[in-house]
Each structure stands twice: as C-alpha cells, then as structure tokens.
Amino acid sequence: YEDLVLILEDDVEPPFDAIKKLTKGIMPNSGIGATGGVYRSGSHPYNVCAALAKDFWSQVPLYDSLPPETIDVGFIGAGCTLYNNHALKQCLPVTACHFSGHPTGWDGYLSYHLRQNGFALRLRGDIRCEHHSPSVVKYLRDKNPSNANIATLG
C-alpha cells in the first residue's frame, strides 16, 4: 500500500463511505495521483469542482448531469480528495498559479503538476458530497424552497 493524504475541506461533508470508495484504485504503481468525490463549485454551484480540460480549468461538468461512474479529469478540487503521497511529493512546493491567463488555486496547481509527472486524476461520480459554502447553500435554497433546512458549516 502507498501512503495516502486525505484532504477534506471544512465546508465539505462527504458520505459515510467516501474514504473506503476513494481508496479503491490508488494502489502501488497504479499511476493515479488523486481521486476525489463530487461536490458543487463554490463559484458556480451548478457545476462540479473539477474540469475535463487538461490545459486549464475549463470544460467543467454540470453537477446534476454527472454520471455515477469514475471519470478521468484534468483538474480536481481538493474538497474531498485522496492523494497518492508519492505523487504529491513530486509537486512540492505547492503554490497558486495561472494557466493560459486563468488563475487557479493550489488544488489547480497540484492537478496540473500531478498530470505533468504522469499521474492520472479521477473523479468518483458515486461519491456525492455536500458543499456547505454560503454560495452553494443560497443556490440550493433558491433552486428549491424545500432546501430551506440546508445550513452552512463553520
């Protein structure tokens, strides 16, 4: 087994079986640098926090139409993500950066450099996390008034 690093952001609530599901596939010499659960983007809550494009954070899937399968992605948010520590160490130090004139955070930096080092990124469509950021909560409440009980965390 490899050492793994789980990053769980304080406003992302994973399902109870998320860690068990995330560990499937990240095995020694698997070539997978990270695998993550699905959660809504804080800046665009109708999208997932991941991107299909490999050059910069674009071609972002819609949350409501994402299939429950595991898919390869070019960029992945770190809200509920398991990293292969061997791969992660090859990307240090981590910084925020720009790709093709588009700013990205440290998770975008990691995604880009993991792929540059030959590692794949996977998004697990069967792991649906709740994102309790104010913008996502507002979006869900506006979308459906029955979501009035959804709360932000913190």
PDB file of C-alpha atoms in Angstrom:
ATOM      1  CA  TYR A   1       0.000   0.000   0.000  1.00  0.00           C
ATOM      2  CA  GLU A   2       1.010   3.577  -0.511  1.00  0.00           C
ATOM      3  CA  ASP A   3       0.886   6.407   1.964  1.00  0.00           C
ATOM      4  CA  LEU A   4      -2.190   8.436   1.170  1.00  0.00           C
ATOM      5  CA  VAL A   5      -3.101  12.011   2.060  1.00  0.00           C
ATOM      6  CA  LEU A   6      -6.778  12.861   2.525  1.00  0.00           C
ATOM      7  CA  ILE A   7      -7.788  16.484   2.185  1.00  0.00           C
ATOM      8  CA  LEU A   8     -11.245  17.323   3.460  1.00  0.00           C
ATOM      9  CA  GLU A   9     -12.179  20.987   3.430  1.00  0.00           C
ATOM     10  CA  ASP A  10     -14.078  22.275   6.452  1.00  0.00           C
ATOM     11  CA  ASP A  11     -17.238  23.083   4.467  1.00  0.00           C
ATOM     12  CA  VAL A  12     -17.455  19.787   2.542  1.00  0.00           C
ATOM     13  CA  GLU A  13     -19.458  16.928   4.060  1.00  0.00           C
ATOM     14  CA  PRO A  14     -18.714  13.540   2.480  1.00  0.00           C
ATOM     15  CA  PRO A  15     -20.978  10.493   2.636  1.00  0.00           C
ATOM     16  CA  PHE A  16     -20.067   7.923   5.311  1.00  0.00           C
ATOM     17  CA  ASP A  17     -18.401   5.545   2.824  1.00  0.00           C
ATOM     18  CA  ALA A  18     -16.331   8.156   0.963  1.00  0.00           C
ATOM     19  CA  ILE A  19     -12.905   7.167   2.285  1.00  0.00           C
ATOM     20  CA  LYS A  20     -13.468   3.487   1.545  1.00  0.00           C
ATOM     21  CA  LYS A  21     -14.515   4.313  -2.019  1.00  0.00           C
ATOM     22  CA  LEU A  22     -11.681   6.800  -2.542  1.00  0.00           C
ATOM     23  CA  THR A  23      -9.035   4.222  -1.602  1.00  0.00           C
ATOM     24  CA  LYS A  24     -10.129   1.833  -4.360  1.00  0.00           C
ATOM     25  CA  GLY A  25      -7.775   2.188  -7.267  1.00  0.00           C
ATOM     26  CA  ILE A  26      -4.944   4.084  -5.595  1.00  0.00           C
ATOM     27  CA  MET A  27      -2.581   1.184  -5.233  1.00  0.00           C
ATOM     28  CA  PRO A  28       1.193   0.949  -5.658  1.00  0.00           C
ATOM     29  CA  ASN A  29       2.172   1.730  -9.237  1.00  0.00           C
ATOM     30  CA  SER A  30      -1.445   2.472 -10.178  1.00  0.00           C
ATOM     31  CA  GLY A  31      -0.475   5.702 -11.895  1.00  0.00           C
ATOM     32  CA  ILE A  32      -3.270   7.564 -10.104  1.00  0.00           C
ATOM     33  CA  GLY A  33      -2.174  10.764  -8.390  1.00  0.00           C
ATOM     34  CA  ALA A  34      -5.519  11.707  -6.855  1.00  0.00           C
ATOM     35  CA  THR A  35      -9.128  10.649  -6.713  1.00  0.00           C
ATOM     36  CA  GLY A  36     -11.890  12.851  -5.416  1.00  0.00           C
ATOM     37  CA  GLY A  37     -15.533  12.986  -4.502  1.00  0.00           C
ATOM     38  CA  VAL A  38     -18.010  15.203  -6.311  1.00  0.00           C
ATOM     39  CA  TYR A  39     -19.152  18.480  -4.789  1.00  0.00           C
ATOM     40  CA  ARG A  40     -20.594  21.690  -6.153  1.00  0.00           C
ATOM     41  CA  SER A  41     -18.266  24.534  -7.087  1.00  0.00           C
ATOM     42  CA  GLY A  42     -18.422  27.462  -4.687  1.00  0.00           C
ATOM     43  CA  SER A  43     -18.156  29.977  -7.522  1.00  0.00           C
ATOM     44  CA  HIS A  44     -20.562  28.197  -9.915  1.00  0.00           C
ATOM     45  CA  PRO A  45     -22.800  25.886  -7.829  1.00  0.00           C
ATOM     46  CA  TYR A  46     -24.452  24.308 -10.882  1.00  0.00           C
ATOM     47  CA  ASN A  47     -21.015  22.845 -11.796  1.00  0.00           C
ATOM     48  CA  VAL A  48     -18.829  20.281 -10.082  1.00  0.00           C
ATOM     49  CA  CYS A  49     -15.488  21.367  -8.682  1.00  0.00           C
ATOM     50  CA  ALA A  50     -13.457  19.617 -11.385  1.00  0.00           C
ATOM     51  CA  ALA A  51     -12.585  20.149 -15.041  1.00  0.00           C
ATOM     52  CA  LEU A  52     -12.224  17.842 -18.015  1.00  0.00           C
ATOM     53  CA  ALA A  53      -9.745  20.027 -19.934  1.00  0.00           C
ATOM     54  CA  LYS A  54      -6.064  19.329 -19.448  1.00  0.00           C
ATOM     55  CA  ASP A  55      -4.625  22.784 -20.237  1.00  0.00           C
ATOM     56  CA  PHE A  56      -6.570  24.913 -17.749  1.00  0.00           C
ATOM     57  CA  TRP A  57      -9.670  24.722 -15.577  1.00  0.00           C
ATOM     58  CA  SER A  58     -12.388  24.537 -18.272  1.00  0.00           C
ATOM     59  CA  GLN A  59     -14.945  22.087 -19.668  1.00  0.00           C
ATOM     60  CA  VAL A  60     -16.499  21.859 -16.219  1.00  0.00           C
ATOM     61  CA  PRO A  61     -19.270  19.229 -15.918  1.00  0.00           C
ATOM     62  CA  LEU A  62     -22.723  20.132 -14.655  1.00  0.00           C
ATOM     63  CA  TYR A  63     -23.385  18.695 -11.208  1.00  0.00           C
ATOM     64  CA  ASP A  64     -26.901  17.460 -11.999  1.00  0.00           C
ATOM     65  CA  SER A  65     -25.864  15.584 -15.145  1.00  0.00           C
ATOM     66  CA  LEU A  66     -22.637  13.979 -13.917  1.00  0.00           C
ATOM     67  CA  PRO A  67     -22.902  10.173 -14.171  1.00  0.00           C
ATOM     68  CA  PRO A  68     -22.215   7.979 -11.116  1.00  0.00           C
ATOM     69  CA  GLU A  69     -19.142   6.448 -12.771  1.00  0.00           C
ATOM     70  CA  THR A  70     -15.496   7.274 -12.183  1.00  0.00           C
ATOM     71  CA  ILE A  71     -14.118   9.594 -14.857  1.00  0.00           C
ATOM     72  CA  ASP A  72     -10.685  10.936 -15.765  1.00  0.00           C
ATOM     73  CA  VAL A  73     -10.353  14.673 -15.264  1.00  0.00           C
ATOM     74  CA  GLY A  74      -7.734  17.314 -15.972  1.00  0.00           C
ATOM     75  CA  PHE A  75      -8.260  19.253 -12.761  1.00  0.00           C
ATOM     76  CA  ILE A  76      -9.846  18.307  -9.460  1.00  0.00           C
ATOM     77  CA  GLY A  77     -10.845  20.345  -6.435  1.00  0.00           C
ATOM     78  CA  ALA A  78      -9.424  19.258  -3.108  1.00  0.00           C
ATOM     79  CA  GLY A  79     -12.623  19.445  -1.030  1.00  0.00           C
ATOM     80  CA  CYS A  80     -12.781  15.656  -0.561  1.00  0.00           C
ATOM     81  CA  THR A  81      -9.738  14.252  -2.316  1.00  0.00           C
ATOM     82  CA  LEU A  82      -7.321  11.432  -1.619  1.00  0.00           C
ATOM     83  CA  TYR A  83      -3.788  11.982  -2.901  1.00  0.00           C
ATOM     84  CA  ASN A  84      -1.063   9.440  -3.584  1.00  0.00           C
ATOM     85  CA  ASN A  85       1.687  10.708  -1.274  1.00  0.00           C
ATOM     86  CA  HIS A  86       4.479   9.508  -3.577  1.00  0.00           C
ATOM     87  CA  ALA A  87       2.951  11.573  -6.409  1.00  0.00           C
ATOM     88  CA  LEU A  88       2.189  14.511  -4.131  1.00  0.00           C
ATOM     89  CA  LYS A  89       5.814  14.818  -3.010  1.00  0.00           C
ATOM     90  CA  GLN A  90       6.864  15.317  -6.640  1.00  0.00           C
ATOM     91  CA  CYS A  91       4.762  18.519  -6.810  1.00  0.00           C
ATOM     92  CA  LEU A  92       6.236  20.393  -3.863  1.00  0.00           C
ATOM     93  CA  PRO A  93       6.278  23.245  -3.093  1.00  0.00           C
ATOM     94  CA  VAL A  94       2.617  23.968  -3.826  1.00  0.00           C
ATOM     95  CA  THR A  95       1.526  27.458  -4.894  1.00  0.00           C
ATOM     96  CA  ALA A  96      -1.365  29.157  -6.636  1.00  0.00           C
ATOM     97  CA  CYS A  97      -0.707  29.900 -10.300  1.00  0.00           C
ATOM     98  CA  HIS A  98      -2.057  30.885 -13.729  1.00  0.00           C
ATOM     99  CA  PHE A  99      -2.660  28.646 -16.740  1.00  0.00           C
ATOM    100  CA  SER A 100      -3.229  30.288 -20.114  1.00  0.00           C
ATOM    101  CA  GLY A 101      -4.009  33.531 -18.278  1.00  0.00           C
ATOM    102  CA  HIS A 102      -6.552  31.887 -15.973  1.00  0.00           C
ATOM    103  CA  PRO A 103      -5.866  31.941 -12.219  1.00  0.00           C
ATOM    104  CA  THR A 104      -6.183  28.735 -10.241  1.00  0.00           C
ATOM    105  CA  GLY A 105      -5.679  27.848  -6.611  1.00  0.00           C
ATOM    106  CA  TRP A 106      -3.305  25.386  -5.043  1.00  0.00           C
ATOM    107  CA  ASP A 107      -5.539  22.445  -5.987  1.00  0.00           C
ATOM    108  CA  GLY A 108      -5.291  23.505  -9.635  1.00  0.00           C
ATOM    109  CA  TYR A 109      -1.526  23.691  -9.245  1.00  0.00           C
ATOM    110  CA  LEU A 110      -1.455  20.157  -7.846  1.00  0.00           C
ATOM    111  CA  SER A 111      -3.719  18.836 -10.592  1.00  0.00           C
ATOM    112  CA  TYR A 112      -1.555  20.301 -13.321  1.00  0.00           C
ATOM    113  CA  HIS A 113       1.726  19.095 -11.836  1.00  0.00           C
ATOM    114  CA  LEU A 114       0.435  15.634 -10.987  1.00  0.00           C
ATOM    115  CA  ARG A 115      -0.513  15.191 -14.637  1.00  0.00           C
ATOM    116  CA  GLN A 116       2.807  16.674 -15.803  1.00  0.00           C
ATOM    117  CA  ASN A 117       4.504  13.986 -13.712  1.00  0.00           C
ATOM    118  CA  GLY A 118       2.485  11.244 -15.430  1.00  0.00           C
ATOM    119  CA  PHE A 119      -0.259  10.689 -12.848  1.00  0.00           C
ATOM    120  CA  ALA A 120      -3.961  10.436 -13.629  1.00  0.00           C
ATOM    121  CA  LEU A 121      -6.734  12.268 -11.780  1.00  0.00           C
ATOM    122  CA  ARG A 122     -10.069  10.593 -11.146  1.00  0.00           C
ATOM    123  CA  LEU A 123     -13.440  11.964 -10.106  1.00  0.00           C
ATOM    124  CA  ARG A 124     -15.754   9.468  -8.395  1.00  0.00           C
ATOM    125  CA  GLY A 125     -19.281  10.226  -9.563  1.00  0.00           C
ATOM    126  CA  ASP A 126     -20.660   7.819  -6.975  1.00  0.00           C
ATOM    127  CA  ILE A 127     -19.330   9.933  -4.074  1.00  0.00           C
ATOM    128  CA  ARG A 128     -21.638  12.926  -3.723  1.00  0.00           C
ATOM    129  CA  CYS A 129     -20.524  15.369  -1.044  1.00  0.00           C
ATOM    130  CA  GLU A 130     -22.481  18.297   0.343  1.00  0.00           C
ATOM    131  CA  HIS A 131     -20.739  21.640  -0.023  1.00  0.00           C
ATOM    132  CA  HIS A 132     -21.878  23.966   2.759  1.00  0.00           C
ATOM    133  CA  SER A 133     -20.360  27.160   1.360  1.00  0.00           C
ATOM    134  CA  PRO A 134     -22.674  30.199   1.531  1.00  0.00           C
ATOM    135  CA  SER A 135     -22.935  30.462  -2.279  1.00  0.00           C
ATOM    136  CA  VAL A 136     -23.888  26.793  -2.706  1.00  0.00           C
ATOM    137  CA  VAL A 137     -26.419  26.922   0.138  1.00  0.00           C
ATOM    138  CA  LYS A 138     -28.010  30.032  -1.381  1.00  0.00           C
ATOM    139  CA  TYR A 139     -28.120  28.397  -4.822  1.00  0.00           C
ATOM    140  CA  LEU A 140     -29.807  25.256  -3.463  1.00  0.00           C
ATOM    141  CA  ARG A 141     -32.318  27.274  -1.439  1.00  0.00           C
ATOM    142  CA  ASP A 142     -33.174  29.440  -4.454  1.00  0.00           C
ATOM    143  CA  LYS A 143     -33.431  26.380  -6.706  1.00  0.00           C
ATOM    144  CA  ASN A 144     -35.856  24.596  -4.411  1.00  0.00           C
ATOM    145  CA  PRO A 145     -37.515  26.241  -1.368  1.00  0.00           C
ATOM    146  CA  SER A 146     -37.780  22.820   0.310  1.00  0.00           C
ATOM    147  CA  ASN A 147     -33.996  23.078   0.790  1.00  0.00           C
ATOM    148  CA  ALA A 148     -34.534  25.749   3.466  1.00  0.00           C
ATOM    149  CA  ASN A 149     -33.058  23.420   6.118  1.00  0.00           C
ATOM    150  CA  ILE A 150     -29.641  23.306   4.410  1.00  0.00           C
ATOM    151  CA  ALA A 151     -27.093  25.160   6.513  1.00  0.00           C
ATOM    152  CA  THR A 152     -23.592  26.480   6.098  1.00  0.00           C
ATOM    153  CA  LEU A 153     -20.911  24.928   8.270  1.00  0.00           C
ATOM    154  CA  GLY A 154     -18.483  26.856  10.391  1.00  0.00           C
TER     155      GLY A 154
END
